[in-house]
Coordinates of C-alpha atoms in Angstrom, one line a residue:
M404 CA 60.6 -28.8 27.0
K405 CA 62.2 -31.2 29.4
H406 CA 65.6 -29.4 29.3
F407 CA 63.8 -26.0 29.6
L408 CA 61.9 -27.1 32.7
T409 CA 65.0 -28.5 34.3
R410 CA 66.9 -25.3 33.7
C411 CA 64.0 -23.2 35.0
S412 CA 64.0 -25.1 38.3
L413 CA 67.7 -24.9 38.8
I414 CA 67.8 -21.2 37.9
L415 CA 65.0 -20.5 40.4
C416 CA 67.0 -22.1 43.2
L417 CA 70.0 -20.0 42.3
L418 CA 68.0 -16.8 42.1
F419 CA 66.6 -17.4 45.6
A420 CA 70.0 -18.1 47.0
L421 CA 71.4 -14.8 45.5
A422 CA 68.3 -12.8 46.4
V423 CA 68.4 -13.4 50.1
P424 CA 69.9 -10.3 51.7
V425 CA 72.3 -10.0 54.7
Q426 CA 70.4 -10.7 57.9
A427 CA 68.9 -7.5 59.4
A428 CA 67.7 -6.7 62.8
Q429 CA 65.2 -9.2 64.2
S430 CA 61.6 -8.4 63.5
Y431 CA 58.5 -9.9 65.1
S432 CA 55.9 -8.5 62.7
H433 CA 55.3 -11.9 61.0
L434 CA 54.7 -13.4 64.4
Y435 CA 51.9 -11.0 65.2
I436 CA 50.3 -11.9 61.9
S437 CA 50.3 -15.6 62.9
I438 CA 48.8 -14.7 66.3
S439 CA 46.1 -12.5 64.5
D440 CA 45.3 -15.4 62.2
A441 CA 45.0 -17.8 65.1
L442 CA 42.7 -15.4 67.0
M443 CA 40.5 -14.8 64.0
N444 CA 40.1 -18.5 63.2
T445 CA 39.5 -19.4 66.8
K446 CA 36.8 -16.8 67.1
Q447 CA 35.2 -18.3 63.9
D448 CA 35.5 -21.9 65.3
K449 CA 37.9 -22.8 62.5
E450 CA 40.1 -25.1 64.7
A451 CA 42.1 -26.5 61.8
E452 CA 43.0 -23.1 60.5
A453 CA 43.8 -21.8 64.0
K454 CA 46.2 -24.8 64.5
L455 CA 47.8 -24.1 61.2
A456 CA 48.5 -20.5 62.2
L457 CA 50.0 -21.7 65.5
E458 CA 52.1 -24.2 63.6
Q459 CA 53.4 -21.3 61.5
F460 CA 54.2 -19.3 64.6
T461 CA 56.0 -22.2 66.2
K462 CA 58.1 -22.8 63.1
D463 CA 59.0 -19.0 62.9
W464 CA 59.6 -18.8 66.7
S465 CA 62.0 -21.7 66.7
S466 CA 64.5 -19.6 64.8
V467 CA 64.3 -16.7 67.3
T468 CA 67.2 -16.1 69.7
S469 CA 67.2 -13.6 72.5
E470 CA 69.3 -12.5 75.4
Q471 CA 66.1 -11.8 77.3
T472 CA 65.9 -15.4 78.4
E473 CA 63.1 -15.0 81.1
A474 CA 60.8 -13.1 78.7
K475 CA 61.5 -15.6 75.9
E476 CA 60.7 -18.5 78.2
K477 CA 57.4 -16.8 79.0
V478 CA 56.6 -16.7 75.3
D479 CA 57.5 -20.4 75.1
E480 CA 55.2 -21.2 78.0
L481 CA 52.2 -19.3 76.6
L482 CA 52.8 -20.8 73.2
A483 CA 52.6 -24.3 74.6
Q484 CA 49.4 -23.3 76.4
A485 CA 47.9 -22.0 73.2
V486 CA 48.9 -25.1 71.3
E487 CA 47.6 -27.5 74.0
A488 CA 44.3 -25.5 74.6
T489 CA 41.3 -27.8 74.6
S490 CA 38.6 -25.2 74.4
K491 CA 37.9 -22.0 72.5
D492 CA 38.0 -19.7 75.5
E493 CA 41.2 -21.3 76.8
R494 CA 42.9 -20.8 73.4
L495 CA 41.7 -17.2 73.1
E496 CA 43.0 -16.4 76.6
A497 CA 46.4 -18.0 75.8
L498 CA 46.7 -16.2 72.5
S499 CA 45.9 -12.9 74.1
A500 CA 48.5 -13.5 76.8
L501 CA 51.0 -14.8 74.1
S502 CA 50.6 -11.5 72.2
N503 CA 51.3 -9.5 75.3
A504 CA 54.3 -11.6 76.2
L505 CA 55.8 -11.2 72.7
R506 CA 55.2 -7.4 73.0
A507 CA 56.9 -7.4 76.4
L508 CA 59.9 -9.3 74.9
E509 CA 60.1 -6.8 72.1
E510 CA 60.0 -3.9 74.5
L511 CA 62.8 -5.4 76.6
E512 CA 64.9 -5.9 73.4
N513 CA 64.1 -2.3 72.3
P514 CA 63.5 -0.3 75.4
V515 CA 61.0 2.6 74.9
D516 CA 60.3 5.5 77.3
E517 CA 56.5 5.5 77.1
A518 CA 56.1 8.8 79.0
A519 CA 58.5 10.4 76.5
Q520 CA 56.5 8.9 73.6
R521 CA 53.3 10.3 75.0
A522 CA 54.9 13.7 75.5
E523 CA 56.2 13.7 72.0
F524 CA 52.8 12.7 70.6
G525 CA 51.1 15.5 72.6
Q526 CA 53.6 18.0 71.3
K527 CA 52.9 17.0 67.7
F528 CA 49.1 17.0 68.2
K529 CA 48.7 20.2 70.1
P530 CA 49.0 22.5 66.9
I531 CA 46.9 20.0 64.9
M532 CA 44.1 20.2 67.4
A533 CA 44.4 24.0 67.5
D534 CA 44.1 24.2 63.7
F535 CA 40.9 22.1 63.8
E536 CA 39.4 24.2 66.6
K537 CA 40.1 27.3 64.6
A538 CA 38.2 25.8 61.7
L539 CA 35.3 24.9 63.9
A540 CA 35.2 28.4 65.3
S541 CA 34.8 29.8 61.8
G542 CA 31.6 27.8 61.2
D543 CA 32.7 27.2 57.6
I544 CA 31.8 23.6 56.7
A545 CA 34.2 23.5 53.8
A546 CA 37.1 24.7 56.0
I547 CA 36.0 22.2 58.8
D548 CA 36.0 19.4 56.2
E549 CA 39.5 20.3 55.0
A550 CA 40.8 20.7 58.6
Y551 CA 39.4 17.3 59.5
K552 CA 41.1 15.6 56.5
D553 CA 44.4 17.1 57.6
F554 CA 43.7 16.0 61.2
N555 CA 43.0 12.4 60.0
I556 CA 46.1 12.2 57.8
K557 CA 48.3 13.4 60.7
W558 CA 46.6 11.0 63.1
N559 CA 47.3 8.1 60.8
K560 CA 50.9 9.0 60.7
N561 CA 51.3 9.4 64.4
E562 CA 48.8 7.0 66.0
R563 CA 51.3 4.2 66.7
P564 CA 52.2 5.1 70.3
V565 CA 48.5 5.3 71.2
R566 CA 47.8 1.9 69.6
E567 CA 50.8 0.2 71.2
Q568 CA 50.3 1.7 74.7
S569 CA 46.5 1.5 75.0
I570 CA 44.2 -0.3 72.6
A571 CA 41.2 1.0 74.6
M572 CA 42.2 4.7 74.2
Y573 CA 43.1 4.0 70.6
G574 CA 39.7 2.5 69.9
Q575 CA 37.9 5.4 71.6
I576 CA 39.8 8.0 69.6
E577 CA 39.1 6.2 66.3
T578 CA 35.4 5.9 67.1
Q579 CA 35.1 9.6 68.2
M580 CA 36.9 10.6 65.0
A581 CA 34.5 8.5 62.9
F582 CA 31.4 10.1 64.6
L583 CA 32.9 13.5 64.0
R584 CA 33.3 12.7 60.3
I585 CA 29.7 11.6 60.1
S586 CA 28.5 14.9 61.5
I587 CA 30.7 16.9 59.0
S588 CA 29.2 14.9 56.1
A589 CA 25.6 15.3 57.3
E590 CA 23.1 17.0 54.9
E591 CA 22.7 19.8 57.4
P592 CA 25.9 19.9 59.4
D593 CA 25.4 20.8 63.1
V594 CA 28.5 22.9 64.1
A595 CA 27.5 22.8 67.8
L596 CA 27.4 19.0 67.7
M597 CA 30.8 19.0 66.0
K598 CA 32.2 21.2 68.8
S599 CA 30.8 18.9 71.4
Q600 CA 32.2 15.8 69.7
F601 CA 35.6 17.4 69.2
A602 CA 35.7 18.4 72.9
E603 CA 35.3 14.7 73.8
L604 CA 37.9 13.7 71.3
K605 CA 40.4 16.3 72.5
Q606 CA 39.9 15.3 76.1
T607 CA 40.6 11.6 75.2
I608 CA 43.9 12.6 73.5
E609 CA 44.9 14.8 76.5
D610 CA 44.1 12.0 78.9
F611 CA 46.4 9.7 76.9
V612 CA 49.2 12.2 76.9
A613 CA 48.8 12.6 80.7
G614 CA 49.0 8.8 81.1
K615 CA 45.3 8.4 82.2
E616 CA 43.4 5.3 81.1
T617 CA 39.9 6.8 80.8
A618 CA 38.6 4.5 78.0
K619 CA 37.1 1.1 78.2
A620 CA 37.9 -1.6 75.7
V621 CA 34.9 -2.7 73.6
E622 CA 33.5 -5.9 75.3
G623 CA 32.7 -9.0 73.3
E624 CA 34.3 -11.3 70.7
Y625 CA 34.4 -9.8 67.3
S626 CA 35.8 -11.1 64.0
L627 CA 35.6 -10.6 60.3
S628 CA 32.4 -12.6 60.4
T629 CA 31.0 -9.9 62.7
L630 CA 31.8 -7.1 60.2
I631 CA 30.2 -9.1 57.3
A632 CA 27.1 -9.7 59.5
Y633 CA 26.8 -5.9 60.2
I634 CA 27.0 -5.1 56.5
D635 CA 24.4 -7.8 55.7
E636 CA 22.0 -6.4 58.3
A637 CA 22.6 -2.8 57.1
N638 CA 21.8 -4.0 53.5
D639 CA 18.6 -5.6 54.8
F640 CA 17.5 -2.4 56.4
I641 CA 18.3 -0.5 53.2
D642 CA 16.2 -2.9 51.2
A643 CA 13.3 -2.4 53.7
G644 CA 13.7 1.4 53.3
D645 CA 14.7 1.9 57.0
Y646 CA 17.8 4.1 56.4
K647 CA 18.0 5.2 60.0
A648 CA 18.3 1.6 61.2
A649 CA 20.9 0.9 58.5
S650 CA 22.9 4.0 59.6
D651 CA 22.8 2.8 63.2
K652 CA 24.1 -0.6 62.1
I653 CA 27.0 1.1 60.3
L654 CA 27.6 3.0 63.6
E655 CA 27.8 -0.4 65.4
F656 CA 30.3 -1.5 62.8
I657 CA 32.4 1.6 63.4
T658 CA 32.2 1.1 67.2
I659 CA 33.6 -2.5 67.1
W660 CA 36.0 -1.8 64.2
P661 CA 39.1 -1.0 66.3
S662 CA 38.8 -4.5 67.9
V663 CA 38.9 -6.2 64.5
E664 CA 41.0 -3.8 62.3
I665 CA 44.3 -5.5 62.9
E666 CA 43.1 -8.6 61.2
I667 CA 42.6 -6.5 58.0
S668 CA 45.4 -4.1 58.4
T669 CA 48.0 -6.9 58.5
R670 CA 46.5 -8.6 55.4
N671 CA 45.2 -5.8 53.2
G672 CA 46.3 -2.2 53.9
S673 CA 44.3 -0.6 51.1
L674 CA 41.0 -2.3 52.4
Y675 CA 41.8 -1.0 55.9
T676 CA 42.1 2.5 54.6
K677 CA 39.0 2.2 52.5
I678 CA 36.9 1.0 55.4
E679 CA 38.1 3.8 57.7
S680 CA 37.3 6.5 55.2
D681 CA 34.1 5.1 53.6
M682 CA 32.1 3.8 56.5
P683 CA 31.5 7.2 58.3
I684 CA 30.5 8.7 54.9
I685 CA 28.0 5.8 54.3
A686 CA 26.5 6.2 57.8
S687 CA 26.1 10.0 57.1
D688 CA 24.7 9.5 53.5
L689 CA 22.0 7.2 54.9
L690 CA 20.6 10.0 57.0
K691 CA 20.2 12.5 54.1
S692 CA 16.8 13.4 52.6
K693 CA 17.8 11.8 49.3
V694 CA 19.5 8.5 49.8
D695 CA 21.3 7.0 46.7
K696 CA 20.3 3.4 47.7
E697 CA 22.1 1.6 44.8
A698 CA 25.4 3.5 45.2
I699 CA 25.5 2.8 49.0
K700 CA 24.6 -0.9 48.5
S701 CA 27.3 -1.2 45.8
K702 CA 29.9 0.3 48.2
L703 CA 28.8 -2.0 51.0
D704 CA 28.8 -5.1 48.8
N705 CA 32.3 -4.3 47.5
L706 CA 33.6 -3.9 51.1
R707 CA 31.8 -7.1 52.1
T708 CA 33.4 -9.1 49.2
E709 CA 36.9 -7.8 50.0
I710 CA 36.5 -8.7 53.7
E711 CA 35.2 -12.2 52.6
L712 CA 38.3 -12.5 50.4
I713 CA 40.5 -12.1 53.4
Q714 CA 38.3 -14.5 55.4
A715 CA 38.2 -17.1 52.7
D716 CA 40.1 -20.3 53.3
S717 CA 42.7 -20.4 50.5
N718 CA 44.5 -23.5 51.8
Y719 CA 45.4 -26.5 49.8
T720 CA 44.5 -30.0 50.8
L721 CA 46.3 -33.4 50.9
W722 CA 44.9 -34.2 47.5
D723 CA 46.7 -31.1 46.0
S724 CA 49.9 -32.3 47.7
A725 CA 49.4 -35.9 46.5
L726 CA 48.5 -34.9 42.9
I727 CA 51.8 -33.1 42.3
L728 CA 54.0 -36.0 43.5
L729 CA 51.8 -38.5 41.7
R730 CA 52.1 -36.6 38.4
E731 CA 55.8 -36.0 38.6
G732 CA 56.6 -39.4 40.1
L733 CA 54.5 -41.2 37.5
E734 CA 56.4 -39.6 34.6
A735 CA 59.8 -40.5 36.1
L736 CA 58.5 -44.0 36.9
L737 CA 57.4 -44.5 33.3
I738 CA 60.7 -43.4 31.9
I739 CA 62.6 -45.7 34.2
L740 CA 60.2 -48.5 33.3
A741 CA 60.9 -47.9 29.6
L742 CA 64.6 -48.0 30.2
V743 CA 64.5 -51.2 32.2
S744 CA 62.1 -52.9 29.7
F745 CA 64.4 -51.9 26.8
L746 CA 67.4 -53.4 28.5
E747 CA 65.6 -56.6 29.3
K748 CA 64.5 -57.0 25.7
S749 CA 68.0 -56.2 24.5
G750 CA 69.5 -58.9 26.7
Q751 CA 71.4 -56.4 28.9
K752 CA 69.9 -57.0 32.3
P753 CA 73.1 -56.4 34.2
M754 CA 73.0 -52.8 33.2
R755 CA 69.7 -52.3 35.1
K756 CA 71.5 -51.5 38.3
W757 CA 72.9 -48.3 36.8
I758 CA 69.5 -47.1 36.0
Y759 CA 68.5 -47.6 39.6
I760 CA 71.7 -45.9 40.8
G761 CA 71.0 -42.9 38.6
A762 CA 67.4 -42.7 39.9
F763 CA 68.6 -42.9 43.5
V764 CA 71.1 -40.1 43.0
G765 CA 68.3 -38.0 41.4
V766 CA 66.1 -38.5 44.4
L767 CA 69.0 -37.7 46.8
L768 CA 69.9 -34.4 45.0
S769 CA 66.2 -33.4 44.8
A770 CA 66.0 -33.9 48.6
V771 CA 69.1 -31.7 49.1
A772 CA 67.6 -29.0 46.9
A773 CA 64.3 -29.2 48.9
I774 CA 66.2 -28.7 52.2
L775 CA 68.0 -25.7 50.7
M776 CA 64.8 -24.1 49.4
S777 CA 63.0 -24.7 52.7
T778 CA 65.9 -23.0 54.6
I779 CA 65.8 -20.0 52.3
L780 CA 62.0 -19.6 52.4
N781 CA 62.0 -19.9 56.2
S782 CA 64.9 -17.4 56.7
P783 CA 64.0 -14.5 59.1
T784 CA 65.3 -12.1 56.4
V785 CA 62.4 -13.0 54.1
D786 CA 59.6 -13.1 56.7
T787 CA 58.2 -9.7 55.9
N788 CA 57.8 -10.6 52.3
R789 CA 56.8 -14.2 52.8
E790 CA 53.3 -13.8 51.2
L791 CA 54.7 -12.0 48.2
M792 CA 57.2 -14.8 47.7
E793 CA 54.4 -17.4 48.1
G794 CA 52.3 -15.6 45.4
Y795 CA 55.1 -15.2 42.9
I796 CA 56.4 -18.8 43.4
G797 CA 52.8 -20.0 43.0
L798 CA 52.5 -18.2 39.7
L799 CA 55.8 -19.7 38.5
A800 CA 54.7 -23.1 39.6
A801 CA 51.4 -22.7 37.7
A802 CA 53.4 -21.5 34.6
M803 CA 55.6 -24.6 34.8
M804 CA 52.5 -26.8 35.3
V805 CA 51.0 -25.4 32.1
G806 CA 54.2 -26.3 30.2
V807 CA 54.2 -29.8 31.7
G808 CA 50.5 -30.2 30.9
I809 CA 51.2 -29.3 27.2
W810 CA 54.0 -31.8 27.1
L811 CA 51.8 -34.5 28.6
H812 CA 49.1 -33.7 26.1
S813 CA 51.5 -34.2 23.3
K814 CA 52.3 -37.7 24.6
S815 CA 48.7 -38.8 25.3
S816 CA 48.4 -40.9 22.1
V817 CA 49.9 -44.2 21.3
A818 CA 51.9 -43.0 18.3
S819 CA 53.4 -40.0 20.0
W820 CA 54.3 -41.9 23.2
N821 CA 56.0 -44.7 21.1
R822 CA 58.0 -42.1 19.1
Y823 CA 59.1 -40.4 22.3
I824 CA 60.3 -43.7 24.0
S825 CA 62.1 -44.9 20.8
K826 CA 64.0 -41.6 20.6
Q827 CA 65.0 -41.8 24.3
M828 CA 66.1 -45.4 24.0
G829 CA 68.0 -44.9 20.8
N830 CA 69.9 -42.0 22.2
A831 CA 70.9 -44.0 25.2
I832 CA 72.0 -47.3 23.6
S833 CA 73.8 -45.6 20.7
S834 CA 76.2 -44.1 23.1
G835 CA 77.1 -47.6 24.3
S836 CA 78.0 -46.4 27.7
V837 CA 76.8 -47.2 31.2
F838 CA 77.1 -43.5 32.0
A839 CA 74.4 -42.7 29.4
M840 CA 72.0 -45.1 30.9
A841 CA 72.5 -43.8 34.4
A842 CA 72.4 -40.2 33.2
I843 CA 69.0 -40.6 31.6
S844 CA 67.7 -42.2 34.8
F845 CA 69.2 -39.5 36.9
L846 CA 68.0 -36.6 34.8
S847 CA 64.5 -37.9 34.5
V848 CA 64.2 -38.3 38.3
F849 CA 66.0 -35.1 39.2
R850 CA 64.0 -33.1 36.7
E851 CA 60.8 -34.3 38.2
G852 CA 62.2 -33.7 41.6
A853 CA 63.1 -30.1 40.7
E854 CA 59.7 -29.5 39.3
T855 CA 58.0 -31.0 42.3
L856 CA 60.2 -28.7 44.5
V857 CA 59.0 -25.6 42.8
F858 CA 55.3 -26.8 42.8
Y859 CA 55.5 -27.6 46.5
A860 CA 57.2 -24.3 47.3
G861 CA 54.1 -22.6 45.7
I862 CA 51.5 -24.5 47.9
A863 CA 53.3 -25.7 51.1
P864 CA 53.0 -22.4 53.0
K865 CA 49.2 -22.5 52.6
M866 CA 48.8 -26.1 53.9
E867 CA 48.7 -27.7 57.3
T868 CA 51.9 -29.7 57.8
S869 CA 49.9 -32.8 58.5
Q870 CA 47.9 -32.5 55.2
F871 CA 51.1 -31.8 53.3
V872 CA 52.9 -34.8 54.6
L873 CA 49.8 -37.1 54.4
G874 CA 49.4 -36.1 50.7
I875 CA 53.0 -37.1 50.0
V876 CA 52.6 -40.4 51.9
V877 CA 49.4 -41.2 49.9
A878 CA 51.2 -40.3 46.6
L879 CA 54.2 -42.6 47.6
L880 CA 51.8 -45.5 48.4
V881 CA 50.0 -45.1 45.1
L882 CA 53.3 -44.8 43.2
T883 CA 54.5 -48.0 44.9
I884 CA 51.4 -49.8 43.8
F885 CA 51.8 -48.4 40.3
A886 CA 55.4 -49.5 40.1
L887 CA 54.6 -53.0 41.2
V888 CA 51.8 -53.3 38.7
L889 CA 53.7 -51.7 35.8
F890 CA 56.9 -53.7 36.3
K891 CA 54.8 -56.9 36.3
A892 CA 52.7 -56.0 33.3
S893 CA 55.4 -54.2 31.4
G894 CA 54.4 -53.6 27.8
K895 CA 50.7 -54.5 28.3
I896 CA 49.4 -51.3 29.9
P897 CA 48.6 -48.3 27.6
V898 CA 50.9 -45.8 29.2
H899 CA 49.6 -42.9 27.1
K900 CA 46.2 -43.1 28.9
F901 CA 47.9 -42.3 32.2
F902 CA 49.3 -39.2 30.5
A903 CA 45.8 -38.2 29.3
V904 CA 44.4 -38.4 32.8
A905 CA 47.4 -36.6 34.3
T906 CA 47.0 -33.8 31.8
V907 CA 43.5 -33.1 33.0
L908 CA 44.5 -33.2 36.7
I909 CA 47.5 -30.9 36.2
Y910 CA 45.4 -28.3 34.5
V911 CA 42.9 -28.4 37.3
L912 CA 45.6 -27.8 39.9
A913 CA 47.2 -25.1 37.8
F914 CA 43.8 -23.3 37.7
K915 CA 43.6 -23.4 41.5
I916 CA 47.2 -22.3 42.0
I917 CA 46.8 -19.3 39.7
G918 CA 43.7 -18.1 41.6
V919 CA 45.2 -18.6 45.1
S920 CA 48.6 -17.0 44.1
L921 CA 47.0 -13.9 42.6
H922 CA 44.6 -13.6 45.6
T923 CA 47.7 -13.7 47.9
L924 CA 49.4 -10.9 45.9
Q925 CA 46.1 -8.9 46.0
L926 CA 46.1 -9.1 49.8
R927 CA 49.6 -7.6 49.8
D928 CA 48.6 -4.9 47.3
A929 CA 51.1 -6.2 44.8
V930 CA 48.2 -6.8 42.4
S931 CA 45.1 -4.6 42.1
T932 CA 41.7 -5.9 43.3
T933 CA 38.7 -5.2 41.1
I934 CA 35.6 -6.9 42.6
V935 CA 33.0 -8.5 40.3
D936 CA 29.6 -8.2 42.0
G937 CA 27.3 -11.2 42.4
L938 CA 29.9 -13.9 42.1
P939 CA 30.8 -16.2 45.0
V940 CA 34.1 -17.1 46.6
I941 CA 34.9 -20.8 45.8
S942 CA 38.2 -21.2 47.6
F943 CA 38.5 -25.0 47.1
I944 CA 39.0 -24.5 43.4
G945 CA 40.8 -21.2 43.8
F946 CA 38.1 -19.0 42.4
Y947 CA 37.8 -15.5 43.7
P948 CA 35.4 -12.9 42.2
T949 CA 38.0 -10.4 41.0
V950 CA 38.8 -9.3 37.5
E951 CA 42.5 -10.0 38.0
T952 CA 42.2 -13.6 39.2
M953 CA 39.7 -14.4 36.5
I954 CA 41.9 -13.0 33.8
G955 CA 44.8 -15.2 35.0
Q956 CA 42.6 -18.3 35.0
A957 CA 41.0 -17.4 31.6
I958 CA 44.5 -17.3 30.1
L959 CA 45.1 -20.8 31.3
L960 CA 41.8 -22.0 29.8
V961 CA 42.6 -20.3 26.4
L962 CA 46.0 -22.1 26.4
V963 CA 44.3 -25.4 27.1
V964 CA 41.8 -24.9 24.2
V965 CA 44.6 -23.8 21.8
T966 CA 46.6 -26.9 22.8
I967 CA 43.7 -29.2 22.0
I968 CA 43.0 -27.5 18.7
F969 CA 46.7 -27.6 17.7
K970 CA 46.9 -31.3 18.5
K971 CA 43.8 -32.1 16.5
K972 CA 45.2 -30.2 13.5
Q973 CA 48.4 -32.2 13.7
K974 CA 46.4 -35.4 13.5

């Protein structure tokens, strides 16, 4: 097991080194995600999370180079303002300005003719609008419905210039389209109303093409919490039997949706599409003579849970950081202690220095490996896939933790621990060489360092830097105390009991890492999301109410039970 884990850690580092592609053109998409996260958390009064998002932006931004020095300095200035902001309003204003400054820099680096973009958009949409008008003129609801679906598909493919040039016009078009969809889905569709709604929609599109800003941005501060609140209110009205009020609440949701959608589109593309397609239908279904209450509530509850999953705080804490180093450091410490104790009892005290030298080299090489891994993970070439990498690395870390936990479990009795130590000592002394002693010390420390590196790679991106560092400091202090106590009381402390406690802690952390990692992959659509109704999100233990995350964690629990049963049978 020990050799297997060492090789896994080393192979992982090599795979990452080989997998990093040649650096492509600079992209700022990951920076917009950080700004979006900071905005969302600031609106929700989550100051720690907002600062974490700004820390991520600052770290990513530090690697950016640009010939547009003035525009880049403007981003630097606004970033400093956002970081130093002392109030919610001040930070929101700075973040908004930061987003605009970053966009301005991007436009300078990639000059775009906005007038030409609008003209091209208008040219593409003219025949699309003509086709829909033709369907409206026929009065055939089925034909109108098909024409709208085609209109919506083509809008989604070509909406980018509208969204980039005017968020107000973009929001108005999206809202008008949603209201038109509601009319088409009505129990008794009113073609005249549809024609009126489409006339307004067509005029907004033509105004955009002409460069006229005729829309007003939706006023107010909205967030994912606002969307959840609207869904909750709509459900309350449904329970009370007031379906008209529930439909109106969904219309309010649709109206403010363009102001919030980026927070979902950047984190979960499938949920974004689902909300845009389902919400107008729900609003329409609530106005029909026969309302399928349970079906509508089920849809709303699923959407609410998926929004909550994005909103959920899946960060780790300093205790998670400390636990990893404590577990890995304790094992290395115990092995070194065993080596030193054996040498002392064998009358070979002068050889102790080689054990310490081996341990020091192990720590040094682990640090080098950590720096290399950090460089790879923060490379601009992997920014767009950062969350996917975090998810997969987290699962690998959890798998290794399970292996470590099983190994620990096997050493958590007096007899098994003594057998293990005797074997290690016998192998070392029988070689009769200083190199063998130093090699055991080095490999034990480097192996733990390599494992720690993989574990930290799985959790560090989801932690505040201060929490991450503080956890390591706490672990080092505890390990120092342990070292002093253990070396003074060598041979008197039941080491196997430490392993028993460490086994439980490592399984608990593996449970959390599995849940958080699968949740991260779900947000990137790398893993499907099947919501389980009625269960809460418990992010501090990594529990998310989806079939996929629960299956992953159930597999861990089964392995734990099997390990316990197997050990009992061995006894």
